[in-house]
CSV table of C-alpha atoms in Angstrom, one decimal:
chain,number,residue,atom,x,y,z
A,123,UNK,CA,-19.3,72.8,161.8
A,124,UNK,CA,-20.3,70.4,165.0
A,125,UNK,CA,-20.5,72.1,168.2
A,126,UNK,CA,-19.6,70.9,171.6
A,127,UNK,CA,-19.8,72.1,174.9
A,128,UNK,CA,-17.6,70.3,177.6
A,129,UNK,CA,-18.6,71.1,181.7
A,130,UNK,CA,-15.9,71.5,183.8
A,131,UNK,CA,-16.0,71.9,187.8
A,132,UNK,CA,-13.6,72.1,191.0
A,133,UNK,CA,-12.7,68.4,191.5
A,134,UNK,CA,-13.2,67.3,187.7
A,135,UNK,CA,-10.5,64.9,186.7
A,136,UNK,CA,-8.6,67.0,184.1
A,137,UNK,CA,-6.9,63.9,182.1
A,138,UNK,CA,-11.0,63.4,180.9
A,139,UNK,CA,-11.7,67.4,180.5
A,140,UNK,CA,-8.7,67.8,178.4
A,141,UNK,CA,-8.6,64.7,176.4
A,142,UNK,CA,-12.2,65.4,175.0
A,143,UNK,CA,-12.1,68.9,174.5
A,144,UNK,CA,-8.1,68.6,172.7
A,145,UNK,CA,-9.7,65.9,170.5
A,146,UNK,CA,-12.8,68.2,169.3
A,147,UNK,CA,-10.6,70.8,168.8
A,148,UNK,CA,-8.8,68.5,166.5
A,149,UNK,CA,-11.8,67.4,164.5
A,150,UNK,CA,-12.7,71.2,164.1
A,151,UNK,CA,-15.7,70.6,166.6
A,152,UNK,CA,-16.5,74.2,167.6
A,153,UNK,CA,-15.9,73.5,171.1
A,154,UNK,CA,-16.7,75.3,174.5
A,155,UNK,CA,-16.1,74.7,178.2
A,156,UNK,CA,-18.6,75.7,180.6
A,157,UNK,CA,-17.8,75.9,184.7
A,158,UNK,CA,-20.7,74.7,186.6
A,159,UNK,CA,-20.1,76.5,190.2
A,160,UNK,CA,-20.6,74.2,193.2
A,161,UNK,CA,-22.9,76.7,195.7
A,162,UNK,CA,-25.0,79.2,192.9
A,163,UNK,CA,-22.6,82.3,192.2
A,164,UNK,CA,-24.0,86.0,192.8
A,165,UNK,CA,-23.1,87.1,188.8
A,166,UNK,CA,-22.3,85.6,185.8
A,167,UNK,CA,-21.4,88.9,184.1
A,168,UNK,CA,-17.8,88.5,184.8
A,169,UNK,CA,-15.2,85.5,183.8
A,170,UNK,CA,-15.6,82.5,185.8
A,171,UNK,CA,-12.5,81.5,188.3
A,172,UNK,CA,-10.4,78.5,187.2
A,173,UNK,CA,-11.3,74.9,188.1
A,174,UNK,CA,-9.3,73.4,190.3
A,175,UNK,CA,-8.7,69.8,188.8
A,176,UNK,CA,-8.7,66.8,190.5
A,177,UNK,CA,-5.3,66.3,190.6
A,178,UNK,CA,-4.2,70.2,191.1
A,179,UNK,CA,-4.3,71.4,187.6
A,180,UNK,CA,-5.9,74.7,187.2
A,181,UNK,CA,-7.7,75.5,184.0
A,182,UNK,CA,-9.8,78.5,183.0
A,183,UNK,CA,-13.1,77.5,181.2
A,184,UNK,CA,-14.2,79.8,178.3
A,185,UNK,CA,-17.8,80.5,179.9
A,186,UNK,CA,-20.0,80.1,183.0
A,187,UNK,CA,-23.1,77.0,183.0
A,188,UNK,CA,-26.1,78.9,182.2
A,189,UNK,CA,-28.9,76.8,181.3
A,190,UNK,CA,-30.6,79.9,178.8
A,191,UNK,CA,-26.9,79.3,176.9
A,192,UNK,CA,-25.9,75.8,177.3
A,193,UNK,CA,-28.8,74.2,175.5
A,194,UNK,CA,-29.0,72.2,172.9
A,195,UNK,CA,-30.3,74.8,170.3
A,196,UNK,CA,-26.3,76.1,170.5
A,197,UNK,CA,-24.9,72.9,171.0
A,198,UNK,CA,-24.7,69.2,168.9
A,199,UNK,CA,-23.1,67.5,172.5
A,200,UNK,CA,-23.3,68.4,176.3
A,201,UNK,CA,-20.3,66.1,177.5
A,202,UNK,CA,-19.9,65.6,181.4
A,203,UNK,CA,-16.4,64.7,182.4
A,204,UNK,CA,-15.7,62.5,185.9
A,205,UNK,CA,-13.8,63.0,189.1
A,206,UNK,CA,-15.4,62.0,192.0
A,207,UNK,CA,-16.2,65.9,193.7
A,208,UNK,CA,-16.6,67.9,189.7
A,209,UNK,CA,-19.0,65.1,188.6
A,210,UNK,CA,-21.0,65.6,192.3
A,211,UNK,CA,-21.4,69.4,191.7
A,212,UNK,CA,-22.3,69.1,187.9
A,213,UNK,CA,-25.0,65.8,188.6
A,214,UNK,CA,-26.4,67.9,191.6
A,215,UNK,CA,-27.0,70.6,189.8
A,216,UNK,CA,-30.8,71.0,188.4
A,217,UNK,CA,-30.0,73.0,185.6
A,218,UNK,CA,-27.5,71.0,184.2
A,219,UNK,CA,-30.1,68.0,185.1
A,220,UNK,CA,-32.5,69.7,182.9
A,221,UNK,CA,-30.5,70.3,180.1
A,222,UNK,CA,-29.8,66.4,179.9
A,223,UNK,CA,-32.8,65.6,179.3
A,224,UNK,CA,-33.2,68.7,177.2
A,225,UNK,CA,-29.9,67.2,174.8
A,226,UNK,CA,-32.0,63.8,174.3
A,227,UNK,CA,-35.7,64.9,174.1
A,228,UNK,CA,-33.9,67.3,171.2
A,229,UNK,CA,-31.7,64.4,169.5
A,230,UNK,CA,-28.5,66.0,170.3
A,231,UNK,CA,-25.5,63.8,171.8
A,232,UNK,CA,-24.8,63.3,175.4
A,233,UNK,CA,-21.2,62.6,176.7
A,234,UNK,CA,-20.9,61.1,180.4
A,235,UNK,CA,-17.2,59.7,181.6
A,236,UNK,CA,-16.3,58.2,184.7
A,237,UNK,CA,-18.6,59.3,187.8
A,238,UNK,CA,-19.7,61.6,185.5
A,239,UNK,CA,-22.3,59.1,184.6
A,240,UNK,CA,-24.5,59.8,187.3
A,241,UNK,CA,-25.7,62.4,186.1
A,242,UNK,CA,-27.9,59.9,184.0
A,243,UNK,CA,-29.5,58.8,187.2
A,244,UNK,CA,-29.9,62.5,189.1
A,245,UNK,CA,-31.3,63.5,185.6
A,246,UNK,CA,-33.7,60.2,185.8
A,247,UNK,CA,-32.9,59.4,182.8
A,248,UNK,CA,-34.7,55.9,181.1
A,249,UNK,CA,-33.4,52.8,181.9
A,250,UNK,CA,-30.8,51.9,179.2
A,251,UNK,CA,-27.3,50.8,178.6
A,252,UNK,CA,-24.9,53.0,180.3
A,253,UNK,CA,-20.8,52.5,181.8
A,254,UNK,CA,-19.2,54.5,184.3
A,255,UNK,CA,-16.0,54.1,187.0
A,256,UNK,CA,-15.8,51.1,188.5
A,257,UNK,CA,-16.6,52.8,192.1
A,258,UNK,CA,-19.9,53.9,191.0
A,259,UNK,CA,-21.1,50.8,189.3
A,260,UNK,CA,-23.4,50.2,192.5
A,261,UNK,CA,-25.1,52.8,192.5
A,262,UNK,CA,-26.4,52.7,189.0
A,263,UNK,CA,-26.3,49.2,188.1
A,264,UNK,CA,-30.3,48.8,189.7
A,265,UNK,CA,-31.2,51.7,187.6
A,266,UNK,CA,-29.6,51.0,184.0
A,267,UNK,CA,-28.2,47.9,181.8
A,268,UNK,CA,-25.0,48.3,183.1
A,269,UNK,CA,-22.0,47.9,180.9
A,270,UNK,CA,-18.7,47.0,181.4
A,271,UNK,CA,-17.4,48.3,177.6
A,272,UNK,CA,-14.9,51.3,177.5
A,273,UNK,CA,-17.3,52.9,175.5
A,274,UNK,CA,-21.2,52.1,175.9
A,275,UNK,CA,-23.7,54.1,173.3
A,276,UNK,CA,-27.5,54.0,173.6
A,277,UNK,CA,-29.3,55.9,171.5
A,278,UNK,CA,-27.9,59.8,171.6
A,279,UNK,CA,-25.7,58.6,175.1
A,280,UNK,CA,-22.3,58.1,174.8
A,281,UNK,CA,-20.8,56.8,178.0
A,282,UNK,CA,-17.5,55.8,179.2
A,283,UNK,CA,-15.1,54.7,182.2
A,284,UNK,CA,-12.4,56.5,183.3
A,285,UNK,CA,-9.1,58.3,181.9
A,286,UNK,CA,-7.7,55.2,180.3
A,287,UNK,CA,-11.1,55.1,178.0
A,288,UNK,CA,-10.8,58.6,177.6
A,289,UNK,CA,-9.4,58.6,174.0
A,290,UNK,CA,-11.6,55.9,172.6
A,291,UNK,CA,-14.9,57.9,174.0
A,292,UNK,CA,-13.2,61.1,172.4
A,293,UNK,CA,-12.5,59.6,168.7
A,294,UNK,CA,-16.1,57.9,169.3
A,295,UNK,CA,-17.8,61.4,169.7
A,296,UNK,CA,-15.5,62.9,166.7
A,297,UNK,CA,-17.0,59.7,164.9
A,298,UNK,CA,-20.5,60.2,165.9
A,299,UNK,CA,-20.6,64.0,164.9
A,300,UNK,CA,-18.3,64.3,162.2
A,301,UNK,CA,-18.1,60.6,160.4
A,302,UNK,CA,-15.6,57.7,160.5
A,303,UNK,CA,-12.8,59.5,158.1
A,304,UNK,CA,-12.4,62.5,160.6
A,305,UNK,CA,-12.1,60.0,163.8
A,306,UNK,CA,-8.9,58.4,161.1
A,307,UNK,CA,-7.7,61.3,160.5
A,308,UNK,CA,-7.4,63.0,164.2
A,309,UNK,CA,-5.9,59.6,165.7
A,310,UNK,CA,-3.4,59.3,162.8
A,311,UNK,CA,-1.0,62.6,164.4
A,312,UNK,CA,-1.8,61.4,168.1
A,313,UNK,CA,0.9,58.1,167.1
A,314,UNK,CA,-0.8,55.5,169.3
A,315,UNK,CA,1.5,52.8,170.2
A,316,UNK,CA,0.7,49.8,167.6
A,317,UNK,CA,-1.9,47.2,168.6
A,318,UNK,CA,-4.0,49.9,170.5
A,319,UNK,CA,-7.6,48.2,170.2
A,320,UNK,CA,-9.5,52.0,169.4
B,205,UNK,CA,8.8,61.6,198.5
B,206,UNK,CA,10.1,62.0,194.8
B,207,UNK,CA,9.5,65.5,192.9
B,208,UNK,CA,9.0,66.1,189.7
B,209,UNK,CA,8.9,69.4,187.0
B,210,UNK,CA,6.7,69.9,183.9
B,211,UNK,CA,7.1,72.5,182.0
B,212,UNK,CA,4.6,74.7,180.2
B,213,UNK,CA,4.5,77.5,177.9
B,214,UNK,CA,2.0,78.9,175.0
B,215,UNK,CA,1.3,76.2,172.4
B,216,UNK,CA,1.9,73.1,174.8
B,217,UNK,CA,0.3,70.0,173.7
B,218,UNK,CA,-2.3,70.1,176.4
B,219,UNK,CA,-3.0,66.5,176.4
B,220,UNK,CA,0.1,65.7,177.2
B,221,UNK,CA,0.9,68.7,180.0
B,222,UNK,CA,-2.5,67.0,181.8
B,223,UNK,CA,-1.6,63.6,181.6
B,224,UNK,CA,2.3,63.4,182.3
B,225,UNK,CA,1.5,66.0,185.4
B,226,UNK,CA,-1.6,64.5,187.1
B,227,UNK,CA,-0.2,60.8,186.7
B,228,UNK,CA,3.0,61.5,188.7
B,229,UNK,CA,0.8,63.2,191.2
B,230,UNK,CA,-1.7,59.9,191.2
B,231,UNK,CA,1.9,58.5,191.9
B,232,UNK,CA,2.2,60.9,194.9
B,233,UNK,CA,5.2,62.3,193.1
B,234,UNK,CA,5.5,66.1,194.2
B,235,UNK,CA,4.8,67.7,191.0
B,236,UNK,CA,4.8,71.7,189.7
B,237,UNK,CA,4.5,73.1,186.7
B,238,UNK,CA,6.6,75.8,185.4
B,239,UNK,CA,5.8,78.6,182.9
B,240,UNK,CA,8.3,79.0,179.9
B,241,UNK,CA,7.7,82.6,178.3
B,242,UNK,CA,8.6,82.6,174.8
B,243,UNK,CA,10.0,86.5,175.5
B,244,UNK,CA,11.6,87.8,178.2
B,245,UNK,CA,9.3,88.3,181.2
B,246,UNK,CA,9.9,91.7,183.3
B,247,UNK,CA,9.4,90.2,186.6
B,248,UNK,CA,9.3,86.9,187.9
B,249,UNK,CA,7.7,88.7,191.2
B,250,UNK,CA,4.3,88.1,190.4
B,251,UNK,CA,2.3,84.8,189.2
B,252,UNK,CA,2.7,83.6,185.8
B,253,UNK,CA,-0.3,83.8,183.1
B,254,UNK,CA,-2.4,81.0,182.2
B,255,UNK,CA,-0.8,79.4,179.1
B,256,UNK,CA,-2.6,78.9,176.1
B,257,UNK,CA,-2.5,75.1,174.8
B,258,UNK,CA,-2.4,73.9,171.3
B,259,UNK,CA,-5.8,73.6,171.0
B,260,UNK,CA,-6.9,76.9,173.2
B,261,UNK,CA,-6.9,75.6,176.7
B,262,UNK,CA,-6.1,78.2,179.4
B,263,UNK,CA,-3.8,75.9,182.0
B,264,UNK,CA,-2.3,78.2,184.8
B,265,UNK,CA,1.1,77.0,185.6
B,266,UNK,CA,2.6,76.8,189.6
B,267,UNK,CA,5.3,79.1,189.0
B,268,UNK,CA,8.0,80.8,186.6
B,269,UNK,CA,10.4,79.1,185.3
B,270,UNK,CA,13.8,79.9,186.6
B,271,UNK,CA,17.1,78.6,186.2
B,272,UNK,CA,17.7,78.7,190.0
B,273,UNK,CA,14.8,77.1,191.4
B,274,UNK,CA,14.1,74.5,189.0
B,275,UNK,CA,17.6,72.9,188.8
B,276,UNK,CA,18.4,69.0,189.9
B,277,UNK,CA,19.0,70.1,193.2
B,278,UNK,CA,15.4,70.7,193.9
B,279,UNK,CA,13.3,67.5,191.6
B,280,UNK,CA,13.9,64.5,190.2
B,281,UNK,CA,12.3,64.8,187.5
B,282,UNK,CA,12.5,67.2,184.4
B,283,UNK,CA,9.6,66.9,181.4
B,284,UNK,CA,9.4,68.9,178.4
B,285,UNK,CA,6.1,68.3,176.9
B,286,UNK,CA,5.3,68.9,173.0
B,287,UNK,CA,2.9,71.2,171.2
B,288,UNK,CA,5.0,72.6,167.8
B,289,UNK,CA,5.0,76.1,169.5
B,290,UNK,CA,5.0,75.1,172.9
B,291,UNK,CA,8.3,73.3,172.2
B,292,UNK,CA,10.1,75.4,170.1
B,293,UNK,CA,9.8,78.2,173.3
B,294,UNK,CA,11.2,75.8,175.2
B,295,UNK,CA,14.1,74.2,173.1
B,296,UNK,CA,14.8,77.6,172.1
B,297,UNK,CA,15.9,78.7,175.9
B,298,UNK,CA,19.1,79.1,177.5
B,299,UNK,CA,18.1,78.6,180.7
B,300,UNK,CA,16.1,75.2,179.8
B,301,UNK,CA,18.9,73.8,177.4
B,302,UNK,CA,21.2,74.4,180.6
B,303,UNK,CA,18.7,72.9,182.9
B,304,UNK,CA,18.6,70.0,180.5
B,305,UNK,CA,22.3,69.1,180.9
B,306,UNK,CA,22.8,69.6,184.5
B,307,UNK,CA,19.7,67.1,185.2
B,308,UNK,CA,22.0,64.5,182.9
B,309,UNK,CA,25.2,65.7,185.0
B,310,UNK,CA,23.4,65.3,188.3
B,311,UNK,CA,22.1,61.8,187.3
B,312,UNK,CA,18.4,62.7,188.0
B,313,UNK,CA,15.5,61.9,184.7
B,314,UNK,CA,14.5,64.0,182.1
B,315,UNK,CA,11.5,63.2,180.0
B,316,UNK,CA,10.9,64.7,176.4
B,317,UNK,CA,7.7,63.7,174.5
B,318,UNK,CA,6.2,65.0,171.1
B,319,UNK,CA,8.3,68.0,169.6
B,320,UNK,CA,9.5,68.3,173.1
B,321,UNK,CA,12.3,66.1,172.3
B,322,UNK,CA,13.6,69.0,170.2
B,323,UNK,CA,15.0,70.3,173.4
B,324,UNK,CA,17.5,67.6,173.5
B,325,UNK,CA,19.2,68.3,170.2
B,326,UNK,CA,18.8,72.1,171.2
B,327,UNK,CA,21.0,71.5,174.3
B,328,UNK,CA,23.6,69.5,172.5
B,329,UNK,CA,23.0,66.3,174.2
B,330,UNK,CA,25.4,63.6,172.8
B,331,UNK,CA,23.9,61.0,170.0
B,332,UNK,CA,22.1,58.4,172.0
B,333,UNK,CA,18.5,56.8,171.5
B,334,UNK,CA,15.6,59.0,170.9
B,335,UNK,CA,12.0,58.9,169.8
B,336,UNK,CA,9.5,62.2,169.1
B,337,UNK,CA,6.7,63.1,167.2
B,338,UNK,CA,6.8,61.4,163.6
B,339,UNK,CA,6.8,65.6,162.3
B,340,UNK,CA,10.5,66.3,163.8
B,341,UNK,CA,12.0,62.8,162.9
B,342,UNK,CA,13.7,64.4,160.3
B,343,UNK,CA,15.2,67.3,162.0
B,344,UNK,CA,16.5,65.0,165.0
B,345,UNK,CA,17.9,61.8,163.4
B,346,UNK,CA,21.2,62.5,161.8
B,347,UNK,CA,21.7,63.4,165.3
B,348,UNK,CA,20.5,60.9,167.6
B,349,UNK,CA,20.1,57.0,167.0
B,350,UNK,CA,16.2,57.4,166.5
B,351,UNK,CA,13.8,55.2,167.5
B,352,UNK,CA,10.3,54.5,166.9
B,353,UNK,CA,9.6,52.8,170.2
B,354,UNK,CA,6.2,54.4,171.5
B,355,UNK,CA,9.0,54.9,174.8
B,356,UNK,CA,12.8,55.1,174.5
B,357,UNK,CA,14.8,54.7,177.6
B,358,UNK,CA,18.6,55.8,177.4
B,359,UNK,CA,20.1,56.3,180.3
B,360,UNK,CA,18.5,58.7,182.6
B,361,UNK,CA,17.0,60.4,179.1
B,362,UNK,CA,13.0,59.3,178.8
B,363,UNK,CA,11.2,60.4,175.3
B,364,UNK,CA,7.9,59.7,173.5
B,365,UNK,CA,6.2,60.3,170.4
B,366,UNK,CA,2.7,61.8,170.9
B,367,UNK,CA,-0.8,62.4,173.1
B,368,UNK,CA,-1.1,58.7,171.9
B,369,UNK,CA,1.9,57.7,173.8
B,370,UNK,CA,1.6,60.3,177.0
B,371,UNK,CA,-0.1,57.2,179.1
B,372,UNK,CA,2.7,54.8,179.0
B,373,UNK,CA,5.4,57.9,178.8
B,374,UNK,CA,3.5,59.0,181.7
B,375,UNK,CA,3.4,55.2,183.6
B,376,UNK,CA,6.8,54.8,182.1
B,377,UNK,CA,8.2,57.8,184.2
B,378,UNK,CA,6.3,56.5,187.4
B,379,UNK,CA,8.1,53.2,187.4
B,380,UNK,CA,11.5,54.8,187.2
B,381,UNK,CA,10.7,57.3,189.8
B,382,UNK,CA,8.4,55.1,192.5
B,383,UNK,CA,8.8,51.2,191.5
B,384,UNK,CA,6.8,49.0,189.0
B,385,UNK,CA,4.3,48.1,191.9
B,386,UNK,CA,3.5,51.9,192.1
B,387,UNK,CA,3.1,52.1,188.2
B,388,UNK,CA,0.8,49.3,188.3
B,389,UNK,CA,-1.1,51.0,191.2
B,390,UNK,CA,-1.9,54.1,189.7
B,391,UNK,CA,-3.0,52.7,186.3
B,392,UNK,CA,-5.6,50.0,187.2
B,393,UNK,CA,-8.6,52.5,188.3
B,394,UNK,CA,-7.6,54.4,184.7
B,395,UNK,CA,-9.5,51.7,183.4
B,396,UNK,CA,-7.6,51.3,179.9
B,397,UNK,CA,-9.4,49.1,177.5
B,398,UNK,CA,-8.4,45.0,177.5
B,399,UNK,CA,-5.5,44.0,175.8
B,400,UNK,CA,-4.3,47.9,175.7
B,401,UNK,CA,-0.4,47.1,175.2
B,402,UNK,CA,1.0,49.2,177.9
């Protein structure tokens, strides 16, 4: 069974957090959210506080971001969702930069969304194709082949634009870890209006 | 300012919860979330739990639901989200099957997606158009003239069929509410994919 862990911070946009992680689930990914605190917290020992969402939506992730427990010798995908303030806080954050790079140097999947695509660039990772919001196509068109395609994949990184692409970039990481059938068989129940083009 | 209620309970679709609740408040729609317990609750006095979703996300809801201070007199707006379990705790309540025909009475929208819809055949609304999820058609159609429109509109009465239909349900139930210059403000920085048909 696939593994997934999904980052989740104050300020992520929660359409993106809840469309990936609902999906997995679906496909029987074995899937975990992990809150990425934005100033370091004094213990991890206890549950960590629910995420305020961009929009007001409170949801309680399953664990704290640790980098000795996030890696990619637990996990087959590290997915970072957007909204402008939970994507700052998770592509700030030099653990979470580390275990980027960590998910490609091993071959496991990457997942960026939104503005949670810069975390390609604070992680400095190669130039290569990568999509993100609109309103941060500036500041990473000089350092990657940007893309304007809902979903964009280079390599092991999957990257996408914003909560309208969010169910395509979902059934495209269901495809990627668990073959074209599953992704068929998880949109079938969801009863997408006809002539949806994913 | 137009307001709006979503309700929540254990077993809500979570897709659906997120995206009906953070496009209205995109829309600047004043929106809260209301816990539905599926027993009796004690006391109302203190804040409700986080509600577990369909596919095990924790969502804490705004308050309690409560016949008294989640009538038509205070929003405009009531939605009854699906998840199987979710929506059986909901279409199974007095208090909601009540709510549901004094927000018809008052003239003010109700919106019923997914199994959610079960709530208006639970509340003996009379036979008028109606769409759900594909798995209640049965249980809903000698009842209602049933429809397979990914949004049927009947009167002040709003339903949908699944996550795949939750963004134009969603959009759908911002036009009504705010205008279709609103709708179309809100959904161009979601960034749907070209030729996405809604």
């Amino acid at each position: 069974m696939p593994s997934a862990l999904v980052l989740i911070a104050d300020g992520t946009e929660e359409m993106e957090f809840t469309i990936v992680y609902d999906t997995l689930v679906r496909a029987e990914v074995k899937t975990t959210s992990a809150f990425v605190p934005d100033t370091p917290s004094p213990s991890h020992s206890i549950s960590p506080p629910a995420a305020k969402g961009s929009r007001g939506i409170k949801i309680m992730p399953d664990i704290y971001f640790d980098n000795a427990e996030c890696g990619p010798d637990r996990y087959d995908l590290l997915v970072i969702p957007g909204g402008a303030k939970g994507a700052e806080t998770m592509s700030n954050n030099v653990g979470v930069q580390h275990l980027v790079r960590k998910y490609i140097e091993e071959n496991k999947f990457l997942g960026m969304i939104c503005a949670g695509s810069l975390a390609a660039q604070t992680s400095k990772l190669p130039k290569q194709a990568l999509t993100s919001h609109p309103s941060v196509k500036a500041q990473l068109e000089k350092d990657f082949d940007y893309s304007e395609d809902p979903v964009t994949i280079s390599g092991k990184l999957v990257s996408s634009r914003g909560p309208g692409t969010a169910f395509p970039f979902a059934l495209t990481l269901v495809e990627l870890l668990c073959g074209p059938e599953k992704r068929a068989e998880v949109r079938a129940p969801m009863v997408f209006p006809a002539n949806t083009p994913f």
